[in-house]
PDB file of C-alpha atoms in Angstrom:
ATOM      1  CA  UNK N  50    -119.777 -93.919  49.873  1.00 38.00           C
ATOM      2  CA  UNK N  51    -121.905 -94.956  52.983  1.00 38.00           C
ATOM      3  CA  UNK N  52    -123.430 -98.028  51.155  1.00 38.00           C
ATOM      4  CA  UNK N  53    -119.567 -99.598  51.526  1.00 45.00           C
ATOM      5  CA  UNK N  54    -119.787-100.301  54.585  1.00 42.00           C
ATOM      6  CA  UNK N  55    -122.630-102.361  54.554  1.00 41.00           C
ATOM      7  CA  UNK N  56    -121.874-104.166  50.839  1.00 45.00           C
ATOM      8  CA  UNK N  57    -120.840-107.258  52.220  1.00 48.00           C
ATOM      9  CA  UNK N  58    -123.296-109.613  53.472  1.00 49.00           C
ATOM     10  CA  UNK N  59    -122.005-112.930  55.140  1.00 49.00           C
ATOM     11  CA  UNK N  60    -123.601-114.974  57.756  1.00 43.00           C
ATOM     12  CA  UNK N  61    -127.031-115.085  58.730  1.00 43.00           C
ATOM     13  CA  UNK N  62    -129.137-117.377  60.974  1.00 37.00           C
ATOM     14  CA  UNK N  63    -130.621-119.558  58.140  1.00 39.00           C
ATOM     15  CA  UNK N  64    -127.046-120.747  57.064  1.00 46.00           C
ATOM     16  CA  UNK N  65    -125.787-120.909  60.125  1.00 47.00           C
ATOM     17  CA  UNK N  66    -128.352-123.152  61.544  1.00 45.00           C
ATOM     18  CA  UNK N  67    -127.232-125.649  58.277  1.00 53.00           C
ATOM     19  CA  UNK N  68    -123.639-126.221  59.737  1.00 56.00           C
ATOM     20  CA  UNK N  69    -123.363-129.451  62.186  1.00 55.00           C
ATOM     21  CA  UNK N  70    -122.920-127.843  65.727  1.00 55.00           C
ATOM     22  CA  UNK N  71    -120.753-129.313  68.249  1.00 55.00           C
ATOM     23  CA  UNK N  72    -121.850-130.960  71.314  1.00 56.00           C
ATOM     24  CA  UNK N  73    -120.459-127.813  74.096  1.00 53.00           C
ATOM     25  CA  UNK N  74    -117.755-128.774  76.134  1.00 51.00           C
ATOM     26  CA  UNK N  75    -117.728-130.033  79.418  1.00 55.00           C
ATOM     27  CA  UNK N  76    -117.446-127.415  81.887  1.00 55.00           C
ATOM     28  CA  UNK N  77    -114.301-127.882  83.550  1.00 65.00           C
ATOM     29  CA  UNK N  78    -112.800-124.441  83.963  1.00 77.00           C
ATOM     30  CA  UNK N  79    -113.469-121.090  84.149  1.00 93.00           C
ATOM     31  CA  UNK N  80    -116.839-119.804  82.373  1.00 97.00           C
ATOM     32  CA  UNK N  81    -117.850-118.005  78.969  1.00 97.00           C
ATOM     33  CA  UNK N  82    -117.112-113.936  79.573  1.00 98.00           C
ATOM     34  CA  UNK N  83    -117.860-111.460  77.174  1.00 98.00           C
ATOM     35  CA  UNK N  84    -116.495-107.394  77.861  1.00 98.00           C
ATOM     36  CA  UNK N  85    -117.838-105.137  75.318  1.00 98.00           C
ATOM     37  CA  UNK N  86    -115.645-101.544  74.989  1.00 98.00           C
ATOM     38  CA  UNK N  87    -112.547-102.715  76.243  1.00 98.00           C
ATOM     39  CA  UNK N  88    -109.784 -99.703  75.646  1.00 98.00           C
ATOM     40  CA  UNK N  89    -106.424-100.618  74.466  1.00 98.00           C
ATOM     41  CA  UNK N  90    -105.759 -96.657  73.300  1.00 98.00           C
ATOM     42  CA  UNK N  91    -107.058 -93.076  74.482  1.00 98.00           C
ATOM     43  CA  UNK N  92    -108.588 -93.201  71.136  1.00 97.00           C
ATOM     44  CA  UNK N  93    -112.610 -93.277  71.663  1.00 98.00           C
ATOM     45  CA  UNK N  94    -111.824 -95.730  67.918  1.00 98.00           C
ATOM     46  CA  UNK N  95    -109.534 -97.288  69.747  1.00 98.00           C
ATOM     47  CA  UNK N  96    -112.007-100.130  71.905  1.00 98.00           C
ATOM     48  CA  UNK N  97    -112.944-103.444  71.460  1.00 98.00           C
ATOM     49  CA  UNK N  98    -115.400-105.953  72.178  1.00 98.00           C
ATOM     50  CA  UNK N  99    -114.211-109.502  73.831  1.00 98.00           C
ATOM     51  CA  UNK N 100    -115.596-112.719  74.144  1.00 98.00           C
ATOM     52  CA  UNK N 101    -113.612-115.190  76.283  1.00 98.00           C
ATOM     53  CA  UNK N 102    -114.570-119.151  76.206  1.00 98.00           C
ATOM     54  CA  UNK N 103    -115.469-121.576  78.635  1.00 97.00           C
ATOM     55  CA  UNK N 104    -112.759-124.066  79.934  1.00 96.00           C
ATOM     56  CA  UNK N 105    -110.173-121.877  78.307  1.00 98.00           C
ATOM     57  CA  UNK N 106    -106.355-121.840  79.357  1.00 97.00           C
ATOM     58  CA  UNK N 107    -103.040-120.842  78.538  1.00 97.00           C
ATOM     59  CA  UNK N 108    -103.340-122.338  75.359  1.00 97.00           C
ATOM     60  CA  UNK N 109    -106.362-120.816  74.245  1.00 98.00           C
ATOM     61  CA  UNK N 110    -106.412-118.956  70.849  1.00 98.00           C
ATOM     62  CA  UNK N 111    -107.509-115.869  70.111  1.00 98.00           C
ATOM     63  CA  UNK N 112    -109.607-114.598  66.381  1.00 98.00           C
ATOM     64  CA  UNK N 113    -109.309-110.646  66.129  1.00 99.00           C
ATOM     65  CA  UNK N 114    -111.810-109.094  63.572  1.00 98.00           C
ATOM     66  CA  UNK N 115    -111.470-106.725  61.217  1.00 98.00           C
ATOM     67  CA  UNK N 116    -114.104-104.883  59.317  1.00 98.00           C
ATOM     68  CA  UNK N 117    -114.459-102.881  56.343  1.00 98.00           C
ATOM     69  CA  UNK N 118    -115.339 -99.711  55.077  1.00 97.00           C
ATOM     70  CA  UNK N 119    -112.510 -98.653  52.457  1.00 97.00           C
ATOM     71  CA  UNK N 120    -110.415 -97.755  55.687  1.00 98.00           C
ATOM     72  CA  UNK N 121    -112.586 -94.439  56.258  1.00 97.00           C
ATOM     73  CA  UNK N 122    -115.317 -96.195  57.444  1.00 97.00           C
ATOM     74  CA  UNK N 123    -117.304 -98.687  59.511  1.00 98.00           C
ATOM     75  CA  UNK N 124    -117.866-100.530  62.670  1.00 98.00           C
ATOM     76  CA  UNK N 125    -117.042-103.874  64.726  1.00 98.00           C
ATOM     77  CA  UNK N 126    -120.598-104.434  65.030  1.00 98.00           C
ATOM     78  CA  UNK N 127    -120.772-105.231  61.329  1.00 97.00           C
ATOM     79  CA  UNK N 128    -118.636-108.155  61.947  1.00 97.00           C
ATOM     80  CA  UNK N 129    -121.156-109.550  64.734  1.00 97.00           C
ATOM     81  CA  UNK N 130    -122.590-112.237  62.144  1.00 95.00           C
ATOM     82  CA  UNK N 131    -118.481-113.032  61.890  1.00 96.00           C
ATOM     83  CA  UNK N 132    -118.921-113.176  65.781  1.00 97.00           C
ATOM     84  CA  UNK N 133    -121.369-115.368  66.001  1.00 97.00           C
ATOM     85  CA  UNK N 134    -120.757-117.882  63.515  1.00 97.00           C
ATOM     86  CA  UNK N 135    -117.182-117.982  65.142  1.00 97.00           C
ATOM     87  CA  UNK N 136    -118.321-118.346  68.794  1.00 97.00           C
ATOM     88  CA  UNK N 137    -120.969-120.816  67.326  1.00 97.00           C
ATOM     89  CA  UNK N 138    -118.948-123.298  65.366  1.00 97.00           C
ATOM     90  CA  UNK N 139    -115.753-122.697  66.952  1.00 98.00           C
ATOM     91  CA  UNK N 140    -116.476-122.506  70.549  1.00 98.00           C
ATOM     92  CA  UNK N 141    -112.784-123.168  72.039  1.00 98.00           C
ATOM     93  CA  UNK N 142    -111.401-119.698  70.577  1.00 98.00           C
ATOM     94  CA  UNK N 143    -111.701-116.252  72.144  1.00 98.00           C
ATOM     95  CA  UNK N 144    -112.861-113.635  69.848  1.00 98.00           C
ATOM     96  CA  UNK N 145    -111.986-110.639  69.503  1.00 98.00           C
ATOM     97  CA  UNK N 146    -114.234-107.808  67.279  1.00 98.00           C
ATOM     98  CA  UNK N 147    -112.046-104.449  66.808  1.00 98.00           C
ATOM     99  CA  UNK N 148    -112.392-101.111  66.164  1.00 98.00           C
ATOM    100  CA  UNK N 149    -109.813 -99.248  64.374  1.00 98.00           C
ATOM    101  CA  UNK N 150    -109.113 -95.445  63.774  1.00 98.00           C
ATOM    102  CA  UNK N 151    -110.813 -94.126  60.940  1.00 98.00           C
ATOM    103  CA  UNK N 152    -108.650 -92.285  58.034  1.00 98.00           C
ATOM    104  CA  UNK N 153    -109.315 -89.116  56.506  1.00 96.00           C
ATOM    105  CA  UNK N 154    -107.865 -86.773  53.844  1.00 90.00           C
ATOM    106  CA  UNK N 155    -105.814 -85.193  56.572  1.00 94.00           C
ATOM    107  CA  UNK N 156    -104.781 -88.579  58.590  1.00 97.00           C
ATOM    108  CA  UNK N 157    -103.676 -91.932  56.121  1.00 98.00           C
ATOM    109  CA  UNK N 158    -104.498 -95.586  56.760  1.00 98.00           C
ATOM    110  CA  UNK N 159    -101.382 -96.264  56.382  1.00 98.00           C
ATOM    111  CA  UNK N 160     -99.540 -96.896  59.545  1.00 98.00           C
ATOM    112  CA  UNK N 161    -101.658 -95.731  61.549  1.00 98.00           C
ATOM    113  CA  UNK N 162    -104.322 -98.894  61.597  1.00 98.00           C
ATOM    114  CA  UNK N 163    -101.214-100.769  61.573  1.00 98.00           C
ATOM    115  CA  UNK N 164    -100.192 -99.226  64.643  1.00 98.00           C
ATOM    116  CA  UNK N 165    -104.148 -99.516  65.810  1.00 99.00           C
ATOM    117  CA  UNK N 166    -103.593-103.274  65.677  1.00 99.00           C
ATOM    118  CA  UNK N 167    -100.105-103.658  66.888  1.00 98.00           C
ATOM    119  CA  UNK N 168    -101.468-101.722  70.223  1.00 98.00           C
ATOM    120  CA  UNK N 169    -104.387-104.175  70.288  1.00 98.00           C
ATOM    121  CA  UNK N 170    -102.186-107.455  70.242  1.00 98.00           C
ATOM    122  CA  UNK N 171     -99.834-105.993  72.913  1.00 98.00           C
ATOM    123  CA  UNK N 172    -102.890-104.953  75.310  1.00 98.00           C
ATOM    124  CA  UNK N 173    -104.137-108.878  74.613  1.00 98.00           C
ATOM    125  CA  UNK N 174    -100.558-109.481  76.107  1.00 98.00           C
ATOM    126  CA  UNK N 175    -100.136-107.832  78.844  1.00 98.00           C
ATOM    127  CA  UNK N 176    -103.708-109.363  80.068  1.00 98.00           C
ATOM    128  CA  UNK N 177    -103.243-112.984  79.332  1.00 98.00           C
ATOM    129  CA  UNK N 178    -102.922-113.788  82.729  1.00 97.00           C
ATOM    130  CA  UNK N 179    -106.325-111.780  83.524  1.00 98.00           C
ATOM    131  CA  UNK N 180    -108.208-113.373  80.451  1.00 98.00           C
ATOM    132  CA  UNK N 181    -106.483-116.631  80.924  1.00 98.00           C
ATOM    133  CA  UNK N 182    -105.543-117.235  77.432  1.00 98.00           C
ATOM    134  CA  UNK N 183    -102.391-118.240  75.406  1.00 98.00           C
ATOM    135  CA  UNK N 184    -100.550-116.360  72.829  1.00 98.00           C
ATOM    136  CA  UNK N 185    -101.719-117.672  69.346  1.00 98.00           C
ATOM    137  CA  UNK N 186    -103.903-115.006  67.088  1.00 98.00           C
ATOM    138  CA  UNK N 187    -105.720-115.844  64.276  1.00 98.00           C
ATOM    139  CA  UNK N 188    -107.142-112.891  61.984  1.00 98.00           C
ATOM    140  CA  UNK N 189    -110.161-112.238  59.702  1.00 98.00           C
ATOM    141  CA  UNK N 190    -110.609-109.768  57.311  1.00 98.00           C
ATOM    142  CA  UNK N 191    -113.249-108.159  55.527  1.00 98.00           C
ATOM    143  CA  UNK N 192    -112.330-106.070  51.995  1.00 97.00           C
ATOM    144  CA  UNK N 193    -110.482-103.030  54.058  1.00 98.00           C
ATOM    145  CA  UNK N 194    -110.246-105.158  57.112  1.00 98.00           C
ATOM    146  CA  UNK N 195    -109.046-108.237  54.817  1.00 98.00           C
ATOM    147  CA  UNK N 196    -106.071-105.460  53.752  1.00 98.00           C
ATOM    148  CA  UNK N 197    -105.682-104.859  57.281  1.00 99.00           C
ATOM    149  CA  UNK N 198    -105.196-108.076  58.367  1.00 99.00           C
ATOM    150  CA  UNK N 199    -102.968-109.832  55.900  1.00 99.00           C
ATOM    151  CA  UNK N 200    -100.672-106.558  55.990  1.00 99.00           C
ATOM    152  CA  UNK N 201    -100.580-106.876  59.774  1.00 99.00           C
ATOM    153  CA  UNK N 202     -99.652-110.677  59.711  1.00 98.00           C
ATOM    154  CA  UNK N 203     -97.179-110.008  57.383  1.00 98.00           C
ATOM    155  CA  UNK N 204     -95.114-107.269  58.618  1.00 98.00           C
ATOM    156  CA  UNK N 205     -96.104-106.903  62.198  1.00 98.00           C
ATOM    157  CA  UNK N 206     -96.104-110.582  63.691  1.00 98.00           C
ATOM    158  CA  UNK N 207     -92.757-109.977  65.265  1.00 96.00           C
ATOM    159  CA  UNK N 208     -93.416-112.857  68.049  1.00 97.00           C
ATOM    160  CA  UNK N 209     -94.634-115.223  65.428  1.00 98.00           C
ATOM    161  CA  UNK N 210     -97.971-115.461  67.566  1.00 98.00           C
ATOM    162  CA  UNK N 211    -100.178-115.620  63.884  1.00 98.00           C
ATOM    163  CA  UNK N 212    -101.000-119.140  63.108  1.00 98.00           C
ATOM    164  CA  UNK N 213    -103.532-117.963  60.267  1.00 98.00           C
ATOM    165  CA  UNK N 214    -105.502-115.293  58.445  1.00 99.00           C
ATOM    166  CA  UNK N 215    -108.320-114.598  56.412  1.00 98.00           C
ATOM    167  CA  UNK N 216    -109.070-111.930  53.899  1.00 98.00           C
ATOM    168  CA  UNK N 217    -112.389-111.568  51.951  1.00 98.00           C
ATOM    169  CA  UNK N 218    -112.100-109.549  49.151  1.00 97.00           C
ATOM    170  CA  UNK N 219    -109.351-107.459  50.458  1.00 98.00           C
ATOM    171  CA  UNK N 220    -107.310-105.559  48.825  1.00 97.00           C
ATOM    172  CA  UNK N 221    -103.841-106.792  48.042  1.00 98.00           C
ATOM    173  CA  UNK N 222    -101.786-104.375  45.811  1.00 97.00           C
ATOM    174  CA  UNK N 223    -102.341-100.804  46.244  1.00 97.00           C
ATOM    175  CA  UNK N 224    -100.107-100.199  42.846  1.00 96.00           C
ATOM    176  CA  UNK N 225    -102.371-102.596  40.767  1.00 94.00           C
ATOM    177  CA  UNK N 226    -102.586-101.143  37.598  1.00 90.00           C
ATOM    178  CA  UNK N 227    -106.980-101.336  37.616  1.00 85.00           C
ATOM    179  CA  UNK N 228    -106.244 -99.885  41.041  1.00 85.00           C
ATOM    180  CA  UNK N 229    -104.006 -96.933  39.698  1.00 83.00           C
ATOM    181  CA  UNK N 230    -106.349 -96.189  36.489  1.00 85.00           C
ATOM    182  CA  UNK N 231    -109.991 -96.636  38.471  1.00 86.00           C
ATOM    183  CA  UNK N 232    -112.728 -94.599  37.194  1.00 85.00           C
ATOM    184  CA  UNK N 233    -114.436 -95.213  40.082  1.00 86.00           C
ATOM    185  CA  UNK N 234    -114.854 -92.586  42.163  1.00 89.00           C
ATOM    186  CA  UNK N 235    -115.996 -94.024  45.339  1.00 87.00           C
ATOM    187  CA  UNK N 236    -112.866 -96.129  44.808  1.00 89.00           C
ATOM    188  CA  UNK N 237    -110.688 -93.208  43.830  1.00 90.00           C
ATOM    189  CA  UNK N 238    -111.393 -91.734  47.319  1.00 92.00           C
ATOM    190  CA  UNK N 239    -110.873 -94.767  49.022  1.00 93.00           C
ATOM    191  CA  UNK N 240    -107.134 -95.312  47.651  1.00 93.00           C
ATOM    192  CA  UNK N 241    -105.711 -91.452  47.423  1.00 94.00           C
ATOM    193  CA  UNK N 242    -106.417 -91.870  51.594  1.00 96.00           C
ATOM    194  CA  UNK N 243    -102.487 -93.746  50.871  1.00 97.00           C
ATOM    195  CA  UNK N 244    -101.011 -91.033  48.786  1.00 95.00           C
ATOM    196  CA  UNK N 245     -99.701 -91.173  45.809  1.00 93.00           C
ATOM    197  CA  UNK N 246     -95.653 -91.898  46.618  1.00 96.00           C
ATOM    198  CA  UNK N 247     -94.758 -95.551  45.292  1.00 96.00           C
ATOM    199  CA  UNK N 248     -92.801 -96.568  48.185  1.00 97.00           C
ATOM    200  CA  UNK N 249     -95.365 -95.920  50.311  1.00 97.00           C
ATOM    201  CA  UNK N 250     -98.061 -98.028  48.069  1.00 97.00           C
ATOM    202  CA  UNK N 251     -95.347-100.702  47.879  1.00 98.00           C
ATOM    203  CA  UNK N 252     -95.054-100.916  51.991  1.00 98.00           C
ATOM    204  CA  UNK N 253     -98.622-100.543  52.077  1.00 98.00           C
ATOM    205  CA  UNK N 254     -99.824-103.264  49.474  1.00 98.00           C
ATOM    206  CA  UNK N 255     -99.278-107.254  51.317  1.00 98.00           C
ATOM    207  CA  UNK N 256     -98.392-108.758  48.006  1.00 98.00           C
ATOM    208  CA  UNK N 257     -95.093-107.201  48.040  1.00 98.00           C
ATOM    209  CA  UNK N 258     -94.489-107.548  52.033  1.00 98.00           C
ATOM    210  CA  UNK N 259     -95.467-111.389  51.442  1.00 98.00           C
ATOM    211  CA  UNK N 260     -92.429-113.513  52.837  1.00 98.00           C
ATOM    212  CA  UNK N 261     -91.855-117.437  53.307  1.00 98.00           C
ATOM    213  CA  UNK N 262     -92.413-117.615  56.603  1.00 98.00           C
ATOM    214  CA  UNK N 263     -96.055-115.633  56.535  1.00 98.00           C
ATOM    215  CA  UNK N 264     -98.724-117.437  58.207  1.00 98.00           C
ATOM    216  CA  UNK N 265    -101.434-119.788  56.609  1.00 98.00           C
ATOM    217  CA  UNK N 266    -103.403-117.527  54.775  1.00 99.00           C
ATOM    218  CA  UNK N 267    -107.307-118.155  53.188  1.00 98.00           C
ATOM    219  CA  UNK N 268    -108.612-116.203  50.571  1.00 98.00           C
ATOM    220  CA  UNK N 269    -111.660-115.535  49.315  1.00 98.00           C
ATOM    221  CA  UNK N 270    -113.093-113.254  46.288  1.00 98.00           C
ATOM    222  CA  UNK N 271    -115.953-112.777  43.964  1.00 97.00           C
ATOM    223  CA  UNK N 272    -115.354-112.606  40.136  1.00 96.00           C
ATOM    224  CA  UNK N 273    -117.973-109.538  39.408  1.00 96.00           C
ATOM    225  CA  UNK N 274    -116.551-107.552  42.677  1.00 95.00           C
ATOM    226  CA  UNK N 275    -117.309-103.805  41.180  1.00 92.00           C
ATOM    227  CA  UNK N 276    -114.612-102.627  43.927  1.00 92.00           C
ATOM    228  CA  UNK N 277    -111.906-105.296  43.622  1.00 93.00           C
ATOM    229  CA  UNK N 278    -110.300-106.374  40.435  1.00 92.00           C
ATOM    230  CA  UNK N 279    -109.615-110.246  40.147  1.00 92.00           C
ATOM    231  CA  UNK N 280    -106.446-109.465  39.841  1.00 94.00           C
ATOM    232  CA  UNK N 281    -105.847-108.606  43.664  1.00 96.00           C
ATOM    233  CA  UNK N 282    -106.639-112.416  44.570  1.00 97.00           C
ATOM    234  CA  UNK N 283    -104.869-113.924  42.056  1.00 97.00           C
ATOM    235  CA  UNK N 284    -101.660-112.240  42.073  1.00 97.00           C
ATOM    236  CA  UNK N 285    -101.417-112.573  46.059  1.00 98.00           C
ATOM    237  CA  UNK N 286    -102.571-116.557  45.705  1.00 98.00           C
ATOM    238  CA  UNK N 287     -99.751-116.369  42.788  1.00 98.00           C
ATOM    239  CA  UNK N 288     -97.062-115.332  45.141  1.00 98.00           C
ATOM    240  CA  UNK N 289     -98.799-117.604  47.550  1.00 98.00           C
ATOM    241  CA  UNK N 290     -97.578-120.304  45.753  1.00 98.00           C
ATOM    242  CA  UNK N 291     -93.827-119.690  44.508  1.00 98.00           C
ATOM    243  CA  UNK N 292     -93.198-118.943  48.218  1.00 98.00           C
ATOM    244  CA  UNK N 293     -94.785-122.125  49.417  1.00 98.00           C
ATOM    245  CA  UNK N 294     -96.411-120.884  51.797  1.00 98.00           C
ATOM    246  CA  UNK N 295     -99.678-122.863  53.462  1.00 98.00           C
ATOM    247  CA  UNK N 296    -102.564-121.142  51.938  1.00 98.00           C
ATOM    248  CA  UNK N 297    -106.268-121.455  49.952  1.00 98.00           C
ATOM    249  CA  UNK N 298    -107.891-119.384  47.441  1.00 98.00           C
ATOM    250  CA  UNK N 299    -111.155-119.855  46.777  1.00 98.00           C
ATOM    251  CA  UNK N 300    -112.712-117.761  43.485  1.00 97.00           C
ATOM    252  CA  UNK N 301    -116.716-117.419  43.021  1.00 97.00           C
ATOM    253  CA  UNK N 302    -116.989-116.152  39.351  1.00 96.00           C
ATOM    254  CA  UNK N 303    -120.805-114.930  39.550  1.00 96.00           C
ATOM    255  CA  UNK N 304    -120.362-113.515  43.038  1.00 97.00           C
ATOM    256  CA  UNK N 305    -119.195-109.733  43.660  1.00 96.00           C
ATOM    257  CA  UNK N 306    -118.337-108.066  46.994  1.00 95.00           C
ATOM    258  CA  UNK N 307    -120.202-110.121  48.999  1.00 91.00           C
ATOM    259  CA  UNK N 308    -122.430-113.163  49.032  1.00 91.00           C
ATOM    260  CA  UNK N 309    -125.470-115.354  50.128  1.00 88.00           C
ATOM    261  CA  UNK N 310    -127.081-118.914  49.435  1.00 93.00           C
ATOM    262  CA  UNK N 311    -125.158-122.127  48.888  1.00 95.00           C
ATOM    263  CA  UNK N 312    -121.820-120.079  47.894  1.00 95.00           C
ATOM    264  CA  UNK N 313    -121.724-118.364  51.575  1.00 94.00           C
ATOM    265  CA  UNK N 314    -122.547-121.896  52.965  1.00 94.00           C
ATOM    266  CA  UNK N 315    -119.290-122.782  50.987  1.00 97.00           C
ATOM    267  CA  UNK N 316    -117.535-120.738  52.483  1.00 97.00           C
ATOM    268  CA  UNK N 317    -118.446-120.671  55.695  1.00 96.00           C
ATOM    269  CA  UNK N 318    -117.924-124.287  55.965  1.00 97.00           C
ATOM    270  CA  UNK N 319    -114.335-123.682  54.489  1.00 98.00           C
ATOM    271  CA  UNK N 320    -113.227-120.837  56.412  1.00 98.00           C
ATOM    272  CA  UNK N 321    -114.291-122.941  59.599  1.00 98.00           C
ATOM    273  CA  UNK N 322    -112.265-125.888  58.436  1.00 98.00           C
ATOM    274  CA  UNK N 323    -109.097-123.893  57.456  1.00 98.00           C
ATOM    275  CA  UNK N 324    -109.291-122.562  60.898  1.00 98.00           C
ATOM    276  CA  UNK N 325    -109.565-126.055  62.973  1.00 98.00           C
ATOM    277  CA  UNK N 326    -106.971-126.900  60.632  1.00 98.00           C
ATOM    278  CA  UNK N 327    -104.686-123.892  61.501  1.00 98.00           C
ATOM    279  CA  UNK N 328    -104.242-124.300  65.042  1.00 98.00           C
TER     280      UNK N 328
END
């Protein structure tokens, strides 16, 4: 169960060092500012790390981060590759990297890193003025955290502030039947943190919280994941599509819960597109 974690591999310097770079903007404004530990609970889960741009304004977007670890699990500091490749390629967004409370057999996922998020975004808020930066979020998502932040952007976005989110190899449907009849035991432990009452899976699970007014939404999954059936992707890029909302799928057949070499070039260089194209 500790290996899950640390399964997915994404970014490293090799492959990032491949992707054009933009020239840095001139400075004009105020300058780059990162804050590592910021509180926005009493929670010692409950911090995160923030990484403000230079020249940024009112209008400046914000990524939040999400990481895995089957919800019981984990650390923002596994998303740092996410972090860099972000602040690297994307310079003109603020970045947020998150940590989340941590579920147990006694304490569910389920609303509580909901609620974990929702206190995030409204501490982001209330210090726009201080971090001079706008109101527009953008989200991504790794397997748990991928869960986490489609689920989040779907039900939560009261203010409409989500202009897009990512989830890579996240979970979608919590009542999937290779979900529900998993002889995996690792992944056994992993979903009986939600219960076992239907309604609850159904509130839980973003394909059935999906709407026509969700936000652009990328997706990306590996066809030999051992931890995520196939089916999670496609159903979600399935409902994707009847509801017309913006979205992209993109399916790796030979790749499982994580990936290197040309495919995570790939993706990288899509996920950075989708983005730009986003906001």
């Amino acid at each position: 169960m500790k290996q899950l974690s640390h399964f997915f591999i994404w970014c490293n310097l090799s492959l990032i060092s491949c992707v054009p770079q933009e020239e840095p903007p001139q400075q004009t404004g105020p300058e780059f500012k990162a804050i590592s530990n910021v509180s926005y609970g009493d929670q010692e889960r409950q911090v995160y790390d923030l990484y403000l741009p230079a020249n940024r304004n009112e209008n400046t977007a914000t990524l939040i981060l999400l990481h895995g670890g089957g919800w019981m699990e984990g650390n923002k500091s596994e998303m740092n590759s996410f972090r860099d490749f972000l602040r690297e390629q994307l310079p003109q967004f603020a970045v947020v990297n998150m940590n989340y409370r941590l579920a147990d057999h006694d304490q569910s996922p389920y609303p509580m890193q909901m609620e974990d998020i929702s206190a995030l975004v409204g501490h982001l808020q209330s210090s726009r003025e201080e971090y001079q930066i706008g109101e527009r979020l953008g989200f991504v998502g790794v397997s748990a955290g991928g869960h986490l932040a489609l689920l989040w952007s779907y039900t939560r976005d009261e203010a409409d502030q989500v202009q897009m989110v990512c989830s890579i190899v996240g979970p979608t449907n919590l009542l999937d039947e290779a979900y529900m009849n998993t002889q995996n035991a690792d992944l056994r432990e992993m979903l009986d943190l939600f219960g076992s009452d239907e309604a609850t899976l159904r509130s839980a699970s973003p394909l059935f919280q999906l709407q026509d007014d969700a936000p652009s939404t990328i997706l990306f999954y590996g066809g030999q994941d051992p931890l995520i059936p196939n089916s999670q992707g496609i159903s979600l890029k399935q409902r994707l599509e009847e509801l017309q909302v913006s979205h992209e799928f993109h399916f790796y057949p030979n790749e499982g819960h994580g990936w290197i070499g040309l495919n995570l070039l790939d993706a990288s260089l899509k996920l950075k597109a989708f983005i730009e194209k986003s906001f």
